[in-house]
Structure formats: structure tokens, C-alpha cells
Short mmCIF file of C-alpha atoms in Angstrom, two decimals:
data_model
loop_
_atom_site.label_atom_id
_atom_site.label_comp_id
_atom_site.label_asym_id
_atom_site.label_seq_id
_atom_site.Cartn_x
_atom_site.Cartn_y
_atom_site.Cartn_z
CA PRO A 15 -52.67 42.09 11.07
CA LYS A 16 -51.56 42.06 7.45
CA PRO A 17 -51.32 38.63 5.82
CA ALA A 18 -47.79 37.34 5.17
CA ALA A 19 -46.50 38.03 1.69
CA PRO A 20 -46.01 34.97 -0.53
CA PRO A 21 -42.40 34.00 -1.18
CA PRO A 22 -40.93 35.45 -4.33
CA SER A 23 -41.25 33.07 -7.31
CA LEU A 24 -38.08 31.76 -8.86
CA PRO A 25 -37.31 32.87 -12.38
CA PRO A 26 -38.24 30.29 -14.96
CA GLY A 27 -35.30 28.01 -15.76
CA PRO A 28 -34.61 25.37 -18.41
CA PRO A 29 -36.99 22.42 -18.47
CA PRO A 30 -35.86 19.47 -16.38
CA LYS A 31 -33.87 16.80 -18.16
CA PRO A 32 -35.69 13.56 -18.71
CA ALA A 33 -34.67 10.81 -16.37
CA ALA A 34 -31.98 8.56 -17.78
CA PRO A 35 -33.14 5.03 -18.51
CA PRO A 36 -31.92 2.44 -16.06
CA PRO A 37 -28.65 0.86 -17.12
CA THR A 38 -29.03 -2.38 -18.95
CA ALA A 39 -26.56 -5.21 -18.78
CA SER A 40 -24.51 -5.04 -21.96
CA MET A 41 -23.54 -8.26 -23.66
CA PRO A 42 -19.79 -8.90 -23.45
CA ASN A 43 -17.92 -8.90 -26.73
CA PRO A 44 -17.51 -12.45 -28.01
CA PRO A 45 -13.94 -13.74 -27.88
CA PRO A 46 -12.13 -13.66 -31.20
CA SER A 47 -12.54 -16.86 -33.12
CA PRO A 48 -9.36 -18.92 -33.39
CA PRO A 49 -7.66 -19.04 -36.78
CA PRO A 50 -8.76 -21.93 -38.92
CA ALA A 51 -6.70 -25.04 -38.42
CA LYS A 52 -4.29 -25.84 -41.19
CA ALA A 53 -5.50 -28.73 -43.23
CA VAL A 54 -3.31 -31.82 -43.08
CA VAL A 55 -3.48 -33.93 -46.19
CA ARG A 56 -2.97 -37.63 -45.52
CA GLU A 57 -1.01 -39.21 -48.32
CA ASP A 58 -1.54 -42.78 -49.44
CA SER A 59 1.39 -45.20 -49.60
CA ASP A 60 2.21 -44.59 -53.28
CA GLN A 61 2.22 -40.80 -52.92
CA ALA A 62 4.24 -40.90 -49.69
CA HIS A 63 6.84 -43.23 -51.19
CA SER A 64 7.20 -41.27 -54.42
CA LYS A 65 7.52 -37.92 -52.64
CA GLY A 66 9.92 -39.36 -50.10
CA LEU A 67 12.11 -40.89 -52.80
CA ALA A 68 12.13 -37.63 -54.73
CA ALA A 69 13.11 -35.75 -51.57
CA VAL A 70 16.05 -37.98 -50.67
CA THR A 71 17.39 -38.31 -54.22
CA GLY A 72 16.40 -35.10 -56.01
CA LEU A 73 17.98 -31.68 -56.16
CA ASP A 74 16.69 -28.77 -54.07
CA GLU A 75 14.77 -26.10 -55.95
CA ASN A 76 12.85 -23.77 -53.60
CA LEU A 77 15.77 -22.97 -51.35
CA THR A 78 15.36 -21.48 -47.88
CA ARG A 79 18.41 -19.81 -46.35
CA HIS A 80 19.21 -19.80 -42.64
CA GLU A 81 22.10 -17.86 -41.20
CA GLY A 82 24.77 -19.89 -39.41
CA GLU A 83 26.55 -19.09 -36.17
CA ALA A 84 29.85 -18.16 -37.80
CA PHE A 85 30.16 -14.77 -39.47
CA GLY A 86 28.98 -14.96 -43.06
CA ALA A 87 28.00 -18.66 -42.82
CA TYR A 88 24.57 -19.89 -43.82
CA HIS A 89 22.74 -23.11 -44.60
CA SER A 90 20.09 -23.65 -47.26
CA TYR A 91 17.65 -26.43 -47.99
CA GLY A 92 14.69 -27.06 -50.25
CA GLU A 93 11.21 -26.42 -48.87
CA GLU A 94 9.96 -29.38 -50.88
CA LYS A 95 12.07 -31.62 -48.64
CA VAL A 96 10.30 -30.33 -45.53
CA VAL A 97 6.90 -31.02 -47.12
CA ALA A 98 7.86 -34.48 -48.41
CA PHE A 99 9.48 -35.57 -45.13
CA THR A 100 6.46 -34.38 -43.14
CA GLU A 101 4.01 -36.26 -45.33
CA TYR A 102 6.12 -39.40 -45.25
CA ILE A 103 6.40 -39.34 -41.44
CA ASN A 104 2.64 -38.80 -41.15
CA TRP A 105 2.08 -41.86 -43.32
CA VAL A 106 4.68 -44.27 -41.93
CA LEU A 107 3.79 -43.56 -38.27
CA ASP A 108 0.04 -43.48 -38.81
CA GLY A 109 -1.63 -45.75 -36.28
CA GLU A 110 1.14 -45.55 -33.67
CA PRO A 111 -0.76 -44.94 -30.40
CA GLN A 112 2.16 -43.18 -28.67
CA VAL A 113 2.22 -40.40 -31.29
CA ALA A 114 -1.51 -40.22 -32.04
CA GLY A 115 -1.75 -36.88 -30.28
CA ILE A 116 1.12 -35.42 -32.31
CA LEU A 117 0.44 -36.66 -35.82
CA PRO A 118 -0.55 -35.75 -38.41
CA MET A 119 1.51 -32.57 -38.42
CA VAL A 120 1.94 -29.76 -40.91
CA PRO A 121 5.33 -28.95 -42.50
CA GLU A 122 5.71 -25.79 -40.41
CA ASP A 123 5.77 -27.92 -37.24
CA LEU A 124 8.36 -30.47 -38.38
CA PHE A 125 11.34 -29.07 -36.47
CA LYS A 126 9.33 -28.36 -33.32
CA VAL A 127 7.81 -31.86 -33.29
CA CYS A 128 11.21 -33.51 -33.76
CA ALA A 129 12.76 -31.52 -30.90
CA ASP A 130 11.70 -33.95 -28.15
CA GLY A 131 13.14 -37.04 -29.87
CA LEU A 132 9.96 -39.13 -29.71
CA ILE A 133 9.21 -39.02 -33.44
CA LEU A 134 12.87 -39.69 -34.27
CA CYS A 135 12.97 -42.77 -32.03
CA LYS A 136 9.77 -44.13 -33.54
CA LEU A 137 11.01 -43.50 -37.07
CA ILE A 138 14.34 -45.23 -36.43
CA ASN A 139 12.52 -48.23 -34.97
CA LYS A 140 10.53 -48.42 -38.21
CA ALA A 141 13.76 -48.43 -40.21
CA GLN A 142 15.29 -51.16 -38.03
CA PRO A 143 12.65 -52.83 -35.81
CA GLY A 144 13.86 -53.46 -32.28
CA VAL A 145 16.98 -51.30 -32.47
CA ILE A 146 15.48 -49.10 -29.72
CA PHE A 147 13.95 -50.71 -26.64
CA GLU A 148 10.47 -49.19 -26.49
CA LYS A 149 10.48 -48.86 -22.70
CA ALA A 150 13.64 -46.75 -22.89
CA ILE A 151 11.77 -43.99 -24.76
CA ASN A 152 10.33 -41.19 -22.64
CA LEU A 153 6.70 -41.03 -23.78
CA LYS A 154 5.52 -38.59 -21.11
CA ILE A 155 7.92 -35.71 -21.61
CA LYS A 156 7.84 -33.30 -18.67
CA THR A 157 11.35 -31.83 -18.59
CA VAL A 158 14.16 -30.92 -20.93
CA HIS A 159 16.07 -33.84 -19.44
CA HIS A 160 13.51 -36.25 -20.93
CA LYS A 161 13.94 -34.64 -24.35
CA VAL A 162 17.73 -34.89 -24.21
CA GLU A 163 17.53 -38.56 -23.23
CA ASN A 164 15.28 -39.29 -26.22
CA LEU A 165 17.52 -37.35 -28.59
CA ASN A 166 20.69 -39.09 -27.43
CA LEU A 167 18.90 -42.43 -27.82
CA ALA A 168 17.86 -41.48 -31.36
CA ILE A 169 21.34 -40.29 -32.38
CA ASN A 170 23.11 -43.39 -31.05
CA SER A 171 20.54 -45.70 -32.62
CA ALA A 172 20.73 -43.89 -35.96
CA LYS A 173 24.48 -44.39 -35.94
CA SER A 174 24.03 -48.11 -35.27
CA ILE A 175 21.86 -48.55 -38.40
CA GLY A 176 24.34 -46.79 -40.66
CA CYS A 177 23.52 -43.09 -40.42
CA TYR A 178 26.34 -40.53 -40.42
CA VAL A 179 25.82 -38.49 -37.25
CA VAL A 180 29.18 -36.76 -36.81
CA ASN A 181 28.71 -33.17 -35.51
CA ILE A 182 25.05 -33.84 -34.65
CA GLY A 183 24.29 -33.55 -30.95
CA ALA A 184 21.17 -33.57 -28.81
CA GLN A 185 21.34 -29.81 -28.32
CA ASP A 186 21.39 -29.25 -32.10
CA LEU A 187 18.16 -31.20 -32.53
CA LEU A 188 16.63 -29.64 -29.42
CA ASP A 189 17.33 -26.18 -30.84
CA GLY A 190 15.79 -27.23 -34.16
CA ARG A 191 18.81 -26.50 -36.35
CA HIS A 192 17.16 -27.07 -39.65
CA HIS A 193 20.02 -28.44 -41.73
CA LEU A 194 21.01 -30.96 -39.05
CA VAL A 195 17.44 -32.14 -38.40
CA LEU A 196 16.82 -32.57 -42.14
CA GLY A 197 20.17 -34.31 -42.58
CA LEU A 198 19.30 -36.93 -39.98
CA LEU A 199 15.75 -37.37 -41.28
CA TRP A 200 17.07 -37.72 -44.83
CA GLN A 201 19.28 -40.66 -43.85
CA VAL A 202 16.61 -42.49 -41.82
CA ILE A 203 13.92 -42.04 -44.48
CA LYS A 204 16.33 -43.24 -47.16
CA ILE A 205 16.87 -46.46 -45.19
CA LEU A 206 13.10 -46.85 -44.85
CA LEU A 207 12.52 -46.35 -48.56
CA LEU A 208 15.19 -48.83 -49.64
CA GLN A 209 14.60 -51.54 -47.03
CA ARG A 210 12.28 -53.46 -49.38
CA VAL A 211 14.86 -53.53 -52.17
CA SER A 212 15.98 -57.02 -51.22
CA LEU A 213 15.63 -60.64 -52.31
CA LYS A 214 13.60 -61.33 -49.20
CA HIS A 215 10.82 -59.03 -50.37
CA HIS A 216 11.40 -59.44 -54.12
CA PRO A 217 12.99 -62.78 -55.10
CA GLU A 218 12.65 -61.78 -58.76
CA LEU A 219 15.64 -59.47 -58.27
CA ALA A 220 17.77 -62.55 -58.98
CA LEU A 221 17.14 -61.72 -62.65
CA LEU A 222 19.56 -58.82 -62.22
CA LEU A 223 22.58 -61.13 -62.05
CA GLN A 224 25.12 -60.22 -64.71
CA GLY A 225 27.10 -62.87 -66.59
CA GLU A 226 28.70 -65.37 -64.23
CA GLU A 227 27.91 -63.26 -61.16
CA GLU A 228 26.81 -65.26 -58.14
CA LEU A 229 23.84 -64.44 -55.95
CA ALA A 230 26.08 -63.76 -52.95
CA ALA A 231 27.80 -60.97 -54.89
CA LEU A 232 24.44 -59.38 -55.70
CA LEU A 233 23.43 -59.45 -52.05
CA LYS A 234 26.56 -57.51 -51.11
CA LEU A 235 25.72 -54.59 -53.40
CA PRO A 236 24.32 -51.38 -51.90
CA ARG A 237 20.58 -51.19 -52.35
CA GLU A 238 20.91 -48.02 -54.42
CA GLU A 239 23.03 -49.96 -56.92
CA ILE A 240 20.51 -52.79 -57.02
CA LEU A 241 17.81 -50.23 -57.76
CA VAL A 242 19.92 -48.77 -60.59
CA ARG A 243 20.33 -52.26 -62.04
CA TRP A 244 16.58 -52.82 -61.84
CA VAL A 245 15.87 -49.61 -63.76
CA ASN A 246 18.45 -50.42 -66.43
CA TYR A 247 17.09 -53.98 -66.69
CA HIS A 248 13.77 -52.55 -67.86
CA LEU A 249 15.43 -49.93 -70.05
CA ASP A 250 17.34 -52.70 -71.84
CA ARG A 251 14.01 -54.19 -72.83
CA SER A 252 12.49 -50.93 -74.05
CA SER A 253 13.14 -48.62 -76.96
CA CYS A 254 15.09 -46.21 -74.75
CA ASP A 255 18.81 -45.95 -75.47
CA ARG A 256 19.57 -44.17 -72.18
CA ARG A 257 20.79 -45.81 -68.99
CA LEU A 258 20.53 -44.66 -65.39
CA SER A 259 23.68 -43.85 -63.44
CA ASN A 260 22.30 -41.53 -60.73
CA PHE A 261 19.00 -40.48 -59.18
CA SER A 262 19.36 -36.75 -59.77
CA SER A 263 20.39 -35.36 -63.15
CA ASP A 264 19.49 -38.53 -65.08
CA LEU A 265 15.87 -38.26 -63.99
CA LYS A 266 15.29 -34.52 -64.36
CA ASP A 267 13.71 -34.70 -67.83
CA CYS A 268 11.49 -37.72 -66.89
CA GLU A 269 12.36 -39.60 -70.09
CA ILE A 270 13.64 -42.60 -68.13
CA PHE A 271 10.55 -42.50 -65.92
CA THR A 272 8.32 -42.66 -68.99
CA HIS A 273 10.09 -45.69 -70.46
CA LEU A 274 10.20 -47.35 -67.05
CA MET A 275 6.51 -46.93 -66.32
CA ALA A 276 5.37 -48.24 -69.72
CA PRO A 277 6.06 -51.94 -68.97
CA ILE A 278 5.22 -51.65 -65.26
CA CYS A 279 1.80 -50.01 -65.59
CA PRO A 280 0.86 -50.21 -69.28
CA ASN A 281 -2.78 -49.25 -68.63
CA HIS A 282 -1.71 -45.81 -67.43
#
């Protein structure tokens, strides 16, 4: 028998592809790094007091405008006030354990931080120690109800120490209405700044008595007027022929400041 014919050979094709390398575990992309934290500058007592006094007595310059609810209405305030108030609050409440996790804050967070009422209550208690019972403040804020309670407590207590709080409600502060928050802070910080203008802290203020004026009459004067007298007392004893009548336009050119600082800190 004839041998079987070999099977026909296949036509030559393309060379085989090299085997793909085994898959390797790829490293996951690293998560994006968080933005750098904003630096909070801690002011010393002199800087905090001077900036706070300038904020509550000076004129606004770098104005920020916020539209109001009514058609065509708007409110404006100076950005320097936000910065000065923030730095002053950071300084005056430094060391308070209940707000250690909140402060120091940056100016951009001022309205958000004040919205739960805790900072306001602490600040008012600094202005008038004991006016707010500490145990009445909600420290662990879990609901909006806790925030409203704190804010109502702050508003009523601010009124009791002499702040004008008409048309300021808890909802206004909760919503962070800038002009109302700043208006309340302005009044409380002003009380804090002027609380040491008294005979209790500075008995030498008795030198400000005029003519036959009695000490009881001096004690009845508003503290702003006592401060004006103090400035003019030093101006009378300097070569300056100007006198202070207000804390805004009279101080804009710094001439009075220069004559006032000469006898107080002659080495500088």
C-alpha cells in the first residue's frame, strides 16, 4: 500500500506576538494634599488694644458691600474692623478652655464662629464678669436649638450691660448678617476697651478734676469723656495747641498722637 500523504503545510503567517508581561499592581495616586492652613498671628496686649480701639473709634476705609433684603438696600463695613475684632477676640479669650478648640480664628471665620453664640457669651462675660451664668451656656452644641439659646442669652446679656440691641435677633446672628454681628461686637469690645478707664484702676485720674468740680461729678462722666479729658490734660502740658474733641477726624493726621506719646514714652 502507498504511504499516507503528509498533511498540507499551512502558509507562513505573521510571527507570534510576544507574551504580555504579567500585570503589576499599580500604586494608587496619592490623595491631594490639603491647602496650607492660614496662619493666625497672635497679637500681644498692646497691639490688640490699639487695633481694637482704632476699630471701634475710627472711620471705615476698605469698605465691603453686602446687599440687603429690601430692593436696592445694602450694608457696608470696613474690612479692617473684621481683622481688628478677630485679633482682639483671639487675644482676650486666649486661655479659655471652653473655646480652646475654636480659637485662634482667622478673620474669614469671624461670622461663622459667632453664629453659635458661644464666643459672644464668653466675650460679654469678659466685659461684665458674672453677667452670664456659665452653666447656662451650651458648650456642647449639637442642634440649632442650642445655638439659638446661646444667642438669645448673649443678646439679653448684652442689653443688660448697656448695648443697643434693637432689631438684632438670634436668627440674624445665626444667619451671620455681617452688619448686625459687627454692630454687636463693636459695642461689647468698646465696653471691654474702656472698662479700665476708671479711678479704681487709675486713681491718678483724679488730676482731671476741673476747677471746683467734685470727684463724684467726675465719676458720673462717660468713660469716653474721661478719656478725652486725659488726652487734653497731656496736650495742655505740651507744645501742641490742638485739643481733642472726638476719636475720628481729630486723630486722622496723628499730630495729637505724636504729642501725646512724647511724655508717655519719651524713649520711643
